[in-house]
Short mmCIF file of C-alpha atoms in Angstrom, two decimals:
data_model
loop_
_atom_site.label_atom_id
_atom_site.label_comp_id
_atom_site.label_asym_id
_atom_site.label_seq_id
_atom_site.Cartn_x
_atom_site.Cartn_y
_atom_site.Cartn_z
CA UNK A 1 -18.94 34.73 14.24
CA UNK A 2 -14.86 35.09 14.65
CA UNK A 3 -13.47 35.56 11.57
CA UNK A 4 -10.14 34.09 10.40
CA UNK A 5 -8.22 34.55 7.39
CA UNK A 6 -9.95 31.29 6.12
CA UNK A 7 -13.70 33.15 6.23
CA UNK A 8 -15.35 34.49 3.38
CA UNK A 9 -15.78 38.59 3.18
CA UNK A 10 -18.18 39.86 4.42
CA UNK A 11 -20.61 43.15 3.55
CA UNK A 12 -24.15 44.29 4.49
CA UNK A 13 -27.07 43.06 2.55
CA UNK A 14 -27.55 46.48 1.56
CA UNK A 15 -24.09 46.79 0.30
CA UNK A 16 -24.64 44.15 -1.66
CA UNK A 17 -27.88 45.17 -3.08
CA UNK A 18 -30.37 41.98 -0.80
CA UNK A 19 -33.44 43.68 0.44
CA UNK A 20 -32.92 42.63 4.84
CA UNK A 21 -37.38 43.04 4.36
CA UNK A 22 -36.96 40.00 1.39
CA UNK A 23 -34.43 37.89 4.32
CA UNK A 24 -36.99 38.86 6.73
CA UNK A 25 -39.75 37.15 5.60
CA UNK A 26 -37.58 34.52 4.69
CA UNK A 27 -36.70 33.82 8.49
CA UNK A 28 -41.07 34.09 9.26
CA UNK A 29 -41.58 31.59 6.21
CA UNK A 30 -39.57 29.26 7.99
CA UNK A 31 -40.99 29.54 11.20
CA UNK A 32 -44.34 29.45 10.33
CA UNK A 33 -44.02 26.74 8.24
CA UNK A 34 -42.15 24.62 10.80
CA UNK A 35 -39.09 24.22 9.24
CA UNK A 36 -36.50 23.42 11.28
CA UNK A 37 -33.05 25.25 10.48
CA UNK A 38 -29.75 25.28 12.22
CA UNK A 39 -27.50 27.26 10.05
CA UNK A 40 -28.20 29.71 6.97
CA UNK A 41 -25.89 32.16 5.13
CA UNK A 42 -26.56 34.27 1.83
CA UNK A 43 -23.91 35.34 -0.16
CA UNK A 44 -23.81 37.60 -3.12
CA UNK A 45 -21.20 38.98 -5.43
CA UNK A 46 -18.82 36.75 -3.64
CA UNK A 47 -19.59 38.42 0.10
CA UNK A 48 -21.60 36.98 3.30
CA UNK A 49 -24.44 38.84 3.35
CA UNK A 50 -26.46 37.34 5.79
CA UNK A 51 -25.83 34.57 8.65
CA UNK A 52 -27.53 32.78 11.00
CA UNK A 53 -27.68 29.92 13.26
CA UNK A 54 -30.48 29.02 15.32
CA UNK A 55 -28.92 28.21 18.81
CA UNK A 56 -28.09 25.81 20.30
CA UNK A 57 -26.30 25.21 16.77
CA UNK A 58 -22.99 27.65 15.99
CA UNK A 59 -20.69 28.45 12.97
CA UNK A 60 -17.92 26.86 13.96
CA UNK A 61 -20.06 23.26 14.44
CA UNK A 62 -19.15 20.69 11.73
CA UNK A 63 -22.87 19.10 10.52
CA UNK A 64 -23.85 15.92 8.80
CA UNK A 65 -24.18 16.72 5.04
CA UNK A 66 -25.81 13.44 4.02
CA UNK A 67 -25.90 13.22 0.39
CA UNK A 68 -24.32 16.80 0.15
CA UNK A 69 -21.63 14.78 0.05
CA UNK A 70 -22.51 13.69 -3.19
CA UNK A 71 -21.68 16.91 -5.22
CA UNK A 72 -18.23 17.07 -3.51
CA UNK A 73 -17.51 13.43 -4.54
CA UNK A 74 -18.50 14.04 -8.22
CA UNK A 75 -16.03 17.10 -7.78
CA UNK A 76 -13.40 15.02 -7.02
CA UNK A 77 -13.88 12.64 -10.14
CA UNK A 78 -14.18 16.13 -12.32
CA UNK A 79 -10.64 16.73 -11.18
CA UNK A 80 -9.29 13.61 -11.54
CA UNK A 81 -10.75 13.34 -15.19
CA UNK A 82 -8.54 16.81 -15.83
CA UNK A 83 -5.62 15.09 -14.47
CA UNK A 84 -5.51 11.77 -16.46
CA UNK A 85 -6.42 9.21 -13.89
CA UNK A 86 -9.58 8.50 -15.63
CA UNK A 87 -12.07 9.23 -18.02
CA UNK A 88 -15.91 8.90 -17.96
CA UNK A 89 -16.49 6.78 -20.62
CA UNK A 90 -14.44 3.71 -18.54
CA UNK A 91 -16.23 0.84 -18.30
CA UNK A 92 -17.02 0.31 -14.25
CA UNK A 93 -16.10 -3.48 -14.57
CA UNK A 94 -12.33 -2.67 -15.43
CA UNK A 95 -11.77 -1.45 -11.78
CA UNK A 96 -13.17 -4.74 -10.20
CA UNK A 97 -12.03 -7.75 -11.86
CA UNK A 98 -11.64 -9.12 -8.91
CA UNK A 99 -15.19 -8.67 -7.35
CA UNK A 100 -17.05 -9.23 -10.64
CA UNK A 101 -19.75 -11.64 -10.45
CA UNK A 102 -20.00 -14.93 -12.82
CA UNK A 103 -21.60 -13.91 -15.30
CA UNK A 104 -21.41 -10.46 -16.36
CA UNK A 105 -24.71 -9.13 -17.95
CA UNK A 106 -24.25 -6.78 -20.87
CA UNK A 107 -25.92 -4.10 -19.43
CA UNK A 108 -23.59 -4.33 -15.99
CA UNK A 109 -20.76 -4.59 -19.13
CA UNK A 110 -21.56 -1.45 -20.81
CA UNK A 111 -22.03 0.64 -17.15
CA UNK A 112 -19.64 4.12 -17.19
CA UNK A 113 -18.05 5.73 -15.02
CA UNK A 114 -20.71 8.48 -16.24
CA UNK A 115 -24.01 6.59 -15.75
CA UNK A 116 -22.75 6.31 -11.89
CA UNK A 117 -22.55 10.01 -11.79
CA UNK A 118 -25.72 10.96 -13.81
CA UNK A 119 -27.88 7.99 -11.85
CA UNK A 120 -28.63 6.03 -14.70
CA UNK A 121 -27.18 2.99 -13.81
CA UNK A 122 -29.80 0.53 -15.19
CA UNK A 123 -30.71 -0.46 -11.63
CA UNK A 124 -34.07 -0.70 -10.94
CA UNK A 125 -33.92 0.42 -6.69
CA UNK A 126 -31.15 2.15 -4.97
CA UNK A 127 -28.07 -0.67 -4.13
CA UNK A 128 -27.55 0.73 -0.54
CA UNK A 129 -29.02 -1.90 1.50
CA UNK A 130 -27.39 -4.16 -0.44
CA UNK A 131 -24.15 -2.89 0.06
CA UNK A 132 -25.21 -2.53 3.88
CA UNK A 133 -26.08 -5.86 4.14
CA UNK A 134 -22.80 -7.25 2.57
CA UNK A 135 -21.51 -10.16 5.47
CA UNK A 136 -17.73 -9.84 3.65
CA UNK A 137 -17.83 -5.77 4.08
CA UNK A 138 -17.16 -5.84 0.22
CA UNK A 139 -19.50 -3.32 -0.98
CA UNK A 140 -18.17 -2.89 -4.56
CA UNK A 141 -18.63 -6.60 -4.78
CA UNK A 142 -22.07 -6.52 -3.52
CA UNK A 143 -23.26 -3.36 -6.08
CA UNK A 144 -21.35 -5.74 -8.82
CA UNK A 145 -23.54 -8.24 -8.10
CA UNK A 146 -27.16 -7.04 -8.42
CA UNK A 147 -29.20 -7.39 -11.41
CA UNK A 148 -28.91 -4.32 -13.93
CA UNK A 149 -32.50 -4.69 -15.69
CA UNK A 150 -31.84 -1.29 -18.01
CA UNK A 151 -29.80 -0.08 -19.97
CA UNK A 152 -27.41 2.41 -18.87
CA UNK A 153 -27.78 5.96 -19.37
CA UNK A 154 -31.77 5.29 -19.90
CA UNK A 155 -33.53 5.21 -16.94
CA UNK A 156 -32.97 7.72 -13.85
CA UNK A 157 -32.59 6.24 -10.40
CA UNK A 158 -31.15 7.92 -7.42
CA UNK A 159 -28.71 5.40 -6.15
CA UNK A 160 -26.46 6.10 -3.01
CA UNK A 161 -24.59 2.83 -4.13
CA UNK A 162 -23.82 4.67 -7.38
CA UNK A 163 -21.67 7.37 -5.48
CA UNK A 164 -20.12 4.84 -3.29
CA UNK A 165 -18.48 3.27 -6.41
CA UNK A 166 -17.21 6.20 -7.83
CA UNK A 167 -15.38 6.81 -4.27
CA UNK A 168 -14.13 3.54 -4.54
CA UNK A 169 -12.83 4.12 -8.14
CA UNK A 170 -11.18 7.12 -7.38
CA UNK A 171 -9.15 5.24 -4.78
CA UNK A 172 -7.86 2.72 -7.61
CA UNK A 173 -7.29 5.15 -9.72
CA UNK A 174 -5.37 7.78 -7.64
CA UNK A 175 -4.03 5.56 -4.81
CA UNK A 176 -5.32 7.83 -2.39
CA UNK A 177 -8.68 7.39 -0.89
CA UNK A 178 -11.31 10.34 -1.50
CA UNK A 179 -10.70 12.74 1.62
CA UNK A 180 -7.02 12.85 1.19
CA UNK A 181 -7.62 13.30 -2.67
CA UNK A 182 -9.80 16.56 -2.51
CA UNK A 183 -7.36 17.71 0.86
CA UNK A 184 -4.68 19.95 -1.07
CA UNK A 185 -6.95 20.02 -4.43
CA UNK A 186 -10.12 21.13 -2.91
CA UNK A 187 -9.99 21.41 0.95
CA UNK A 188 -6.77 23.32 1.86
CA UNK A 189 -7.22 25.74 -0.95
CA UNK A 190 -10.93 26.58 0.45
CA UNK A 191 -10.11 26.76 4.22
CA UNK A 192 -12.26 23.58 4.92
CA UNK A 193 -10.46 22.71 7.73
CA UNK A 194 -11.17 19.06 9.63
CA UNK A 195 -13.63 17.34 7.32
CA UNK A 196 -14.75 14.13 8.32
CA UNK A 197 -16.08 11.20 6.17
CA UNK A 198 -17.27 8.13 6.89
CA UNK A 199 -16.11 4.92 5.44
CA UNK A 200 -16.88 1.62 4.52
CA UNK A 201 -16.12 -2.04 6.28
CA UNK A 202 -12.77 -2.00 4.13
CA UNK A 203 -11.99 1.78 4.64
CA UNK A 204 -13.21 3.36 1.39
CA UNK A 205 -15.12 6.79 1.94
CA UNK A 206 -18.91 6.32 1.56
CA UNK A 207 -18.90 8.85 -1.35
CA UNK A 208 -22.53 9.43 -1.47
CA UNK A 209 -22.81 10.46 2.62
CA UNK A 210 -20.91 10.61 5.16
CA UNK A 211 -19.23 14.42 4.84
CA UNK A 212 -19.18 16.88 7.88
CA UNK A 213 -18.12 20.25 7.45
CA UNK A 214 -19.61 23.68 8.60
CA UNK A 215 -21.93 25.52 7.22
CA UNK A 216 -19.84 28.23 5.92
CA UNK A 217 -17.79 25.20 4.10
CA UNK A 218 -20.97 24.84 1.95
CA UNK A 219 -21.30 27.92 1.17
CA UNK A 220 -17.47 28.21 0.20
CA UNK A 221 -18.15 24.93 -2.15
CA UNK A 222 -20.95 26.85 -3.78
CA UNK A 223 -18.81 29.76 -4.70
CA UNK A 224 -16.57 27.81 -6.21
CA UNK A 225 -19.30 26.75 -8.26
CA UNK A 226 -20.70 29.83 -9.09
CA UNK A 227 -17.34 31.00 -9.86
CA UNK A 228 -16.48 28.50 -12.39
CA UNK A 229 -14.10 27.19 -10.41
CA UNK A 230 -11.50 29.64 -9.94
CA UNK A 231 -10.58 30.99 -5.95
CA UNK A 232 -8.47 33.80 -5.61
CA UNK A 233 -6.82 33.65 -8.92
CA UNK A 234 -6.32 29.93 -9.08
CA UNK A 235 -7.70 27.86 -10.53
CA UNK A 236 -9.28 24.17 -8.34
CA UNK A 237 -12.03 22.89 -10.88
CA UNK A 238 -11.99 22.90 -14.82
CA UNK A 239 -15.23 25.34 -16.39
CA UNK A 240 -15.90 23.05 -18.92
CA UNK A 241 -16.66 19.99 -15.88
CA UNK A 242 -18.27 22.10 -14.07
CA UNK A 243 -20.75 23.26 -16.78
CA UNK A 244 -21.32 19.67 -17.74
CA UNK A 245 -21.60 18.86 -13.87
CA UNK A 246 -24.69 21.35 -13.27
CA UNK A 247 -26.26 20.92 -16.39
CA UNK A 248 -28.94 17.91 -17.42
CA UNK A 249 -27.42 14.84 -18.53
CA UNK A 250 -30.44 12.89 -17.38
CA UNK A 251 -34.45 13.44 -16.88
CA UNK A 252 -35.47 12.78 -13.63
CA UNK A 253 -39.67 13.64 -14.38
CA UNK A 254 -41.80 16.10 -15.46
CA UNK A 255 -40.81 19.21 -14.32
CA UNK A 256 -43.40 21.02 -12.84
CA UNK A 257 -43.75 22.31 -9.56
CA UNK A 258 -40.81 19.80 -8.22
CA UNK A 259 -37.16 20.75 -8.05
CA UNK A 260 -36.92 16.61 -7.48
CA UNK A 261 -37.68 16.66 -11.66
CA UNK A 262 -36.25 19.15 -13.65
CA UNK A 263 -33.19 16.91 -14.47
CA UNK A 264 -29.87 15.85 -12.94
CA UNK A 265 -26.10 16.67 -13.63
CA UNK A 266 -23.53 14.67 -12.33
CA UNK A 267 -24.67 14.65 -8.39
CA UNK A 268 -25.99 18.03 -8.64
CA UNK A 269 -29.81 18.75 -9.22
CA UNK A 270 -31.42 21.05 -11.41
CA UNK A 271 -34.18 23.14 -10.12
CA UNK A 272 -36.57 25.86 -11.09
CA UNK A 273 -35.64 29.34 -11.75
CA UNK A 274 -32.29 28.48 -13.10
CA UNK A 275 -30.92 27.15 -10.37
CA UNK A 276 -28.82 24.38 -9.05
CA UNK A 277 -28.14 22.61 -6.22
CA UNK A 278 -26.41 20.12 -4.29
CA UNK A 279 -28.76 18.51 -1.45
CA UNK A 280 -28.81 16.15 1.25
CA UNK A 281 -31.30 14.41 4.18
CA UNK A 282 -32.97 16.62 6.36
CA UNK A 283 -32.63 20.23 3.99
CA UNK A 284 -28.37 20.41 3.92
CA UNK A 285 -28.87 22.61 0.89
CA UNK A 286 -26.38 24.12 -1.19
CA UNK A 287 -27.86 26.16 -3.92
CA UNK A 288 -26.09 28.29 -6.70
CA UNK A 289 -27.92 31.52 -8.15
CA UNK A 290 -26.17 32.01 -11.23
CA UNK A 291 -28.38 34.83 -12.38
CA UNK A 292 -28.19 36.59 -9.37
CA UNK A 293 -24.65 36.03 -8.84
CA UNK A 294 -25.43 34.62 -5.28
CA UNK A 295 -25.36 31.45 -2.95
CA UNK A 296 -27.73 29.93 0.07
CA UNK A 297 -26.04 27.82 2.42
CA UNK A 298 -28.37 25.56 4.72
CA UNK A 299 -27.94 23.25 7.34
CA UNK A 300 -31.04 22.16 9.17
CA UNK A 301 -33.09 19.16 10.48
CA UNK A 302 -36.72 19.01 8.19
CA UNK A 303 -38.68 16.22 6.40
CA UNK A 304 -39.99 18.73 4.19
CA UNK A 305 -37.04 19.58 1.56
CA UNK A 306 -39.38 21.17 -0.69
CA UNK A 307 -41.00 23.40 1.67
CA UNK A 308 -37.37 24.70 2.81
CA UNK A 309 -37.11 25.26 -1.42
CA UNK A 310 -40.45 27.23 -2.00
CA UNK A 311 -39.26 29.56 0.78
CA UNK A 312 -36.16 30.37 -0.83
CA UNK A 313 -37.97 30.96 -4.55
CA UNK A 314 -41.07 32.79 -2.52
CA UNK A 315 -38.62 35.33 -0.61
CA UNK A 316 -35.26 35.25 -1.36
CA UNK A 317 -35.75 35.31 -5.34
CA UNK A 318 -37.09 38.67 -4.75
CA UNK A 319 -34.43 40.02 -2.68
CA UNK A 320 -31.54 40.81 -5.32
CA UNK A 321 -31.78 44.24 -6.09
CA UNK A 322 -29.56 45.53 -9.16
CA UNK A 323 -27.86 48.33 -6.94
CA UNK A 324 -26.38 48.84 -3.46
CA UNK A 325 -29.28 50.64 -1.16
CA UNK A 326 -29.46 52.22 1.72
CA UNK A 327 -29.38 50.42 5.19
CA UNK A 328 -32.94 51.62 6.94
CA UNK A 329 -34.89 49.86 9.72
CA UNK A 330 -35.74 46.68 8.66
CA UNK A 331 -31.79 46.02 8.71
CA UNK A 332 -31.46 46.78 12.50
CA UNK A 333 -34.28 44.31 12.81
CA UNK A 334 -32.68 42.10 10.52
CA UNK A 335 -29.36 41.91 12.48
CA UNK A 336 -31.66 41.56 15.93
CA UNK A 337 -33.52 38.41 14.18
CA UNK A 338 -29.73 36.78 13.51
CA UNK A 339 -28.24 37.32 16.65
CA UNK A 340 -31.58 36.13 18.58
CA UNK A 341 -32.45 33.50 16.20
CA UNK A 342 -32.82 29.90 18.71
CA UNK A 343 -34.99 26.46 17.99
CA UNK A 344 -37.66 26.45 20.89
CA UNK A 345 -36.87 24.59 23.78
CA UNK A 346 -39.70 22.70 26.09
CA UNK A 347 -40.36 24.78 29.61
CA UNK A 348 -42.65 23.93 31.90
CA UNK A 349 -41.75 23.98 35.19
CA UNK A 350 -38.05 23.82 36.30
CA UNK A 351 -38.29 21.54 39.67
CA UNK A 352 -40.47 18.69 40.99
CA UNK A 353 -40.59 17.13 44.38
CA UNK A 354 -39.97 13.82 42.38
CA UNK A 355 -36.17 14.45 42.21
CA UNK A 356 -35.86 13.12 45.89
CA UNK A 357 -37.43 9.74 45.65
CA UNK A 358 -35.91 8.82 41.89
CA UNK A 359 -32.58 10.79 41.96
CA UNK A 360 -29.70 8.43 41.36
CA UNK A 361 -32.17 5.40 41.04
CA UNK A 362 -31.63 2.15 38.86
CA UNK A 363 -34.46 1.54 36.95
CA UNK A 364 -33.82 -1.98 34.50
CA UNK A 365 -35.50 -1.77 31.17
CA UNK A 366 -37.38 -4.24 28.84
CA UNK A 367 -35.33 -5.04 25.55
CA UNK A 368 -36.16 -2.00 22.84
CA UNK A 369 -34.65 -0.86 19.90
CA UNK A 370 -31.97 1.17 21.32
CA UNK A 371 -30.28 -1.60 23.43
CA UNK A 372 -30.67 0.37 26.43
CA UNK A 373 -30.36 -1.87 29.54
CA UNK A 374 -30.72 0.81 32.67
CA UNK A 375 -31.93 4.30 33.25
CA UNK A 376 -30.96 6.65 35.98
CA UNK A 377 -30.62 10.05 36.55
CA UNK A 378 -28.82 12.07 39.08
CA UNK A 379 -30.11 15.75 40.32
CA UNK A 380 -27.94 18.95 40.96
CA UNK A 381 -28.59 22.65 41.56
CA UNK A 382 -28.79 23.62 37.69
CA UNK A 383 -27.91 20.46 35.59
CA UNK A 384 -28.92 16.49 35.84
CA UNK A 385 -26.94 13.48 34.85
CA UNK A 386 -28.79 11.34 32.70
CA UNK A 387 -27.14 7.70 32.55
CA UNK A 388 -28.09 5.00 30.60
CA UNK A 389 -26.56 1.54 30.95
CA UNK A 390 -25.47 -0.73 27.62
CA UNK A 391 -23.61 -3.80 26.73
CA UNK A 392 -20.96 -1.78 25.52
CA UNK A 393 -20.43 0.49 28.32
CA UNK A 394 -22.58 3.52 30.16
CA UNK A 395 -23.73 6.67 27.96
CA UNK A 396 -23.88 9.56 30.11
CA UNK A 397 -25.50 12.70 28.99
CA UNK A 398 -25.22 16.23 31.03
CA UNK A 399 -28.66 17.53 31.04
CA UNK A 400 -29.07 21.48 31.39
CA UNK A 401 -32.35 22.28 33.67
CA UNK A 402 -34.67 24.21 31.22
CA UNK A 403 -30.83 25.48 29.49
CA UNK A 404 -28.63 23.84 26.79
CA UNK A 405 -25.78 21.81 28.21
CA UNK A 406 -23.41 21.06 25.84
CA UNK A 407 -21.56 17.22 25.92
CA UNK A 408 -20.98 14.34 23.99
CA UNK A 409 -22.38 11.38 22.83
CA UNK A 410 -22.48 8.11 20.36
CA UNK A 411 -26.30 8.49 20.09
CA UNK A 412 -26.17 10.15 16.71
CA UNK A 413 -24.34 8.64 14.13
CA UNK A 414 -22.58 5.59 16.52
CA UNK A 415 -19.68 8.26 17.11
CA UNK A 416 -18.93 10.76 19.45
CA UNK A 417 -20.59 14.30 18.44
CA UNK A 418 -21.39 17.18 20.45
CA UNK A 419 -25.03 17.22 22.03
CA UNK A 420 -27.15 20.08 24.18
CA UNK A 421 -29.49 18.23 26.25
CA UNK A 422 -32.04 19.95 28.76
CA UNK A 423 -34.55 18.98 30.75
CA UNK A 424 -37.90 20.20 32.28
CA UNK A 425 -40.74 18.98 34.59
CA UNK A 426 -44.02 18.63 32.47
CA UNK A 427 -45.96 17.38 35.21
CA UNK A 428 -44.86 16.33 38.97
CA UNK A 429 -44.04 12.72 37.84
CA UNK A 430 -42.75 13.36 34.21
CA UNK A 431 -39.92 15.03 32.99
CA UNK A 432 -39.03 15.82 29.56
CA UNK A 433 -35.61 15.16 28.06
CA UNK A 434 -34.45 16.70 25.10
CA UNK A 435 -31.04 15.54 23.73
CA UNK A 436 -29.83 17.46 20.27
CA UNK A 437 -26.99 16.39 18.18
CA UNK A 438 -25.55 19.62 17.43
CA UNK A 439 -23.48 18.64 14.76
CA UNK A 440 -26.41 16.21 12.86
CA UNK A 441 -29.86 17.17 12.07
CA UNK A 442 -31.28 14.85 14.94
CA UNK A 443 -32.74 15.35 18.53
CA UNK A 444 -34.62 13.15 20.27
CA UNK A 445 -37.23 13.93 23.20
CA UNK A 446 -37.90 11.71 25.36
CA UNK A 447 -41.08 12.03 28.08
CA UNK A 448 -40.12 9.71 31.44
CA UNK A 449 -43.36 8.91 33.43
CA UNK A 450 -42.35 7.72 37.01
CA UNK A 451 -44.84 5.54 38.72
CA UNK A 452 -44.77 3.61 42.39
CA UNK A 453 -41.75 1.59 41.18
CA UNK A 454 -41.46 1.51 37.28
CA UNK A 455 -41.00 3.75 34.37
CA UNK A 456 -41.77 4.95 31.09
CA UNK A 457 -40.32 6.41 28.59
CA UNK A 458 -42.18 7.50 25.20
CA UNK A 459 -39.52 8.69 22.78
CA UNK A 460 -39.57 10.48 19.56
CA UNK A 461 -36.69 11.69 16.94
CA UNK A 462 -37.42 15.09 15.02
CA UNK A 463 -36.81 13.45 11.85
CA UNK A 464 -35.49 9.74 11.03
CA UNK A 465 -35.15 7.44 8.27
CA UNK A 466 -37.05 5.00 9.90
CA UNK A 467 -40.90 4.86 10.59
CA UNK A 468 -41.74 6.23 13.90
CA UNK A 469 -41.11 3.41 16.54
CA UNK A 470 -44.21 4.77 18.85
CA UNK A 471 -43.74 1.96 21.07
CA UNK A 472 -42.54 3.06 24.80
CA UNK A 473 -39.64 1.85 26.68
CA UNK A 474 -40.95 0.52 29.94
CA UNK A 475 -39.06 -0.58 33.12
CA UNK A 476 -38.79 -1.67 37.03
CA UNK A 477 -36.95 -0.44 39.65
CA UNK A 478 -34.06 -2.56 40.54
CA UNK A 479 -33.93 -4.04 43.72
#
């Protein structure tokens, strides 16, 4: 990775006392458990230790943080709490008296700013979808609005609508909305440079989603954390917030073998081992090691969060030695794993005597989920161009034959990221797509069956919030 004057330091893990055996076997856990990463870095006594990104993923790629974002939107109400703008014992209806329903229950009455950090709202099921489904684009309206069956502060829910509302209140309260807040305060003074955060209908940040920054960002946050909130010399984040921040204010379950129930902070979890973390979709991890004075940064694209956990506590626990030792073989291999580390990609055979008859013909499709209207795809010496016809206008994705080509689509997200895309032959009539979103956790592979004169295409996302759609997308040659 290039470094700038922005990146962390950086030493070996033997300088910093991390056993390269210990991140070994961290790397094999993964694999073998078929755990998807894209980006990992370890740091320790303030230094990069170790880094990684499983190509066709790079450091310098922003990537979807999910509710990640979360733990930077709670930072921003710790800071604005040390500034005056607001305290945590405001009552949430006092920055909506506009949007308040009716009849305002006593429980909605007696919400705090607090109980939307700690999720204990008194809602009984996470608000998003309600705030999704909002005709008027009002979503503080629509969260107003919803029954609040317990009392605040009593009963633990994870609710995305929650976080939304404290972006929102932030806005009222500092006149600036909750990217240009944390900018100079948080951003600038970190070398986060080009975050991106999704809004609302009316233009408030998401809060709870919606973040994109790299993963060496994340692991910058974390150090801020596990330095109490002091960077080089200055302090960006009160001790006392942040201690209250990562500590319990709410039980989330039983403990146990779950780092999903050993209590919540304000948008930060608690986990085994003394640990915390921030978290989002997918395994975006950011976890802070106080005892071991050390940080793991994670971007990735997994169902199994947990899994992605138990390797960390099952390897890298072990790793922190109390002294510097001395660099030996398993650190050349180490440093061979990094720079060789790649997801898998699908090779079967590189050319079919198909590509004559269906290169650069129209096939029309049935109505599916997607909206796609048309398929075609063009053939050249290394690449293909794979173009799909909407309503809104043509999505055309550079395929790399059995290679990453890099481009850019709407596919992931509904805006423009950078994609690698490749394709192979699987058998003489079907080739296989596969189309990454390099800067989200998401690819999709798609397996296009070409008969006489029609088509199908079976279709499946590595990971997605809906249920798999297993239904294919069939179609006939236009004529």
């Amino acid at each position: 990775m290039q470094k700038t004057e922005t990146s962390l330091p950086r030493k070996s893990p033997e300088e910093l006392g991390i056993s390269s055996e210990k991140v070994i076997g961290f790397l094999d856990a993964l694999q073998e458990r078929g755990l998807e990463a894209h980006g990992f870095m370890l740091l320790r006594h303030g230094h990069v230790a170790v880094e990684g990104w499983w190509d066709p993923y790079a450091p310098e790629l922003p990537h979807m943080l999910f509710s990640l974002s979360k733990s930077f939107t709670s930072t921003a109400i710790g800071m604005a709490v040390h500034e005056g703008l607001l305290t945590l014992d405001d009552p949430v209806v006092s920055y909506f008296p506009e949007d308040l329903p009716s009849e305002v229950s006593e429980n909605l009455a007696a919400m705090k700013i607090r109980h939307l950090l700690m999720m204990g709202t008194g809602h009984d099921k996470d608000t998003t979808d309600a705030l999704h489904d909002a005709e008027d684009g009002n979503w503080a309206k629509a969260f107003l609005a919803l029954p609040v069956p317990h009392e605040p502060g009593t009963h633990f829910l994870y609710n995305t609508g929650a976080t939304y509302m404290l972006s929102a209140i932030l806005q009222k309260a500092s006149g600036q909305r909750l990217l240009d807040y944390l900018q100079s305060r948080l951003f600038e003074p970190l070398g986060i440079l080009g975050p991106t955060w999704e809004t609302c209908p009316r233009g408030i940040h998401t809060g709870g989603y919606g973040l994109s920054v790299t993963t060496e960002d994340i692991a910058k946050f974390g150090q801020l954390y596990l330095q109490k909130g002091v960077w080089h010399g200055k302090r960006l984040i009160q001790e006392d917030w942040i201690e209250e921040a990562t500590g319990k204010q709410i039980s989330n379950g039983d403990g146990g073998d779950s780092d999903w129930a050993q209590g919540y902070g304000y948008q930060f979890w608690r986990c085994r081992h003394g640990v915390y973390r921030g978290d989002g979709a997918f395994g975006q991890f950011c976890i802070v090691l106080p005892e071991q004075d050390a940080v793991v940064a994670i971007t990735a694209g997994t169902g199994d969060l947990q899994g992605v956990l138990n390797c960390v506590w099952e390897h890298l626990l072990d790793a922190f030695l109390p002294e510097p030792v001395q660099e030996d073989e398993r650190f050349s291999e180490l440093k061979e794993r990094l720079a060789k580390l790649r997801l898998d990609m699908p090779g079967f055979e590189p050319r079919s005597d198909m590509e004559a008859r269906i290169g650069g013909k129209i096939y029309d499709l049935e109505e599916n989920r997607f909206s796609l209207q048309s398929f075609r795809i063009d053939f050249g010496e290394d690449s293909a161009c794979l173009t799909f016809e909407k309503e809104e206008g043509d999505e055309i994705i550079t395929l790399g034959r059995q290679c990453w080509a890099m481009g850019q689509s709407p596919a992931f997200g509904g805006r423009d990221t950078r994609t690698a895309s490749s394709f192979t032959w699987k058998a003489p009539d079907q080739i296989l797509l596969s189309i990454r979103g390099v800067e989200t956790p998401f690819c999709i592979t798609m397996e296009v069956r070409f008969g006489e004169e029609d088509i199908k295409i079976d279709h499946k996302f590595n990971v997605s919030f809906e249920a798999d759609e297993d239904r294919p997308i069939v179609g006939k040659a236009a004529r």
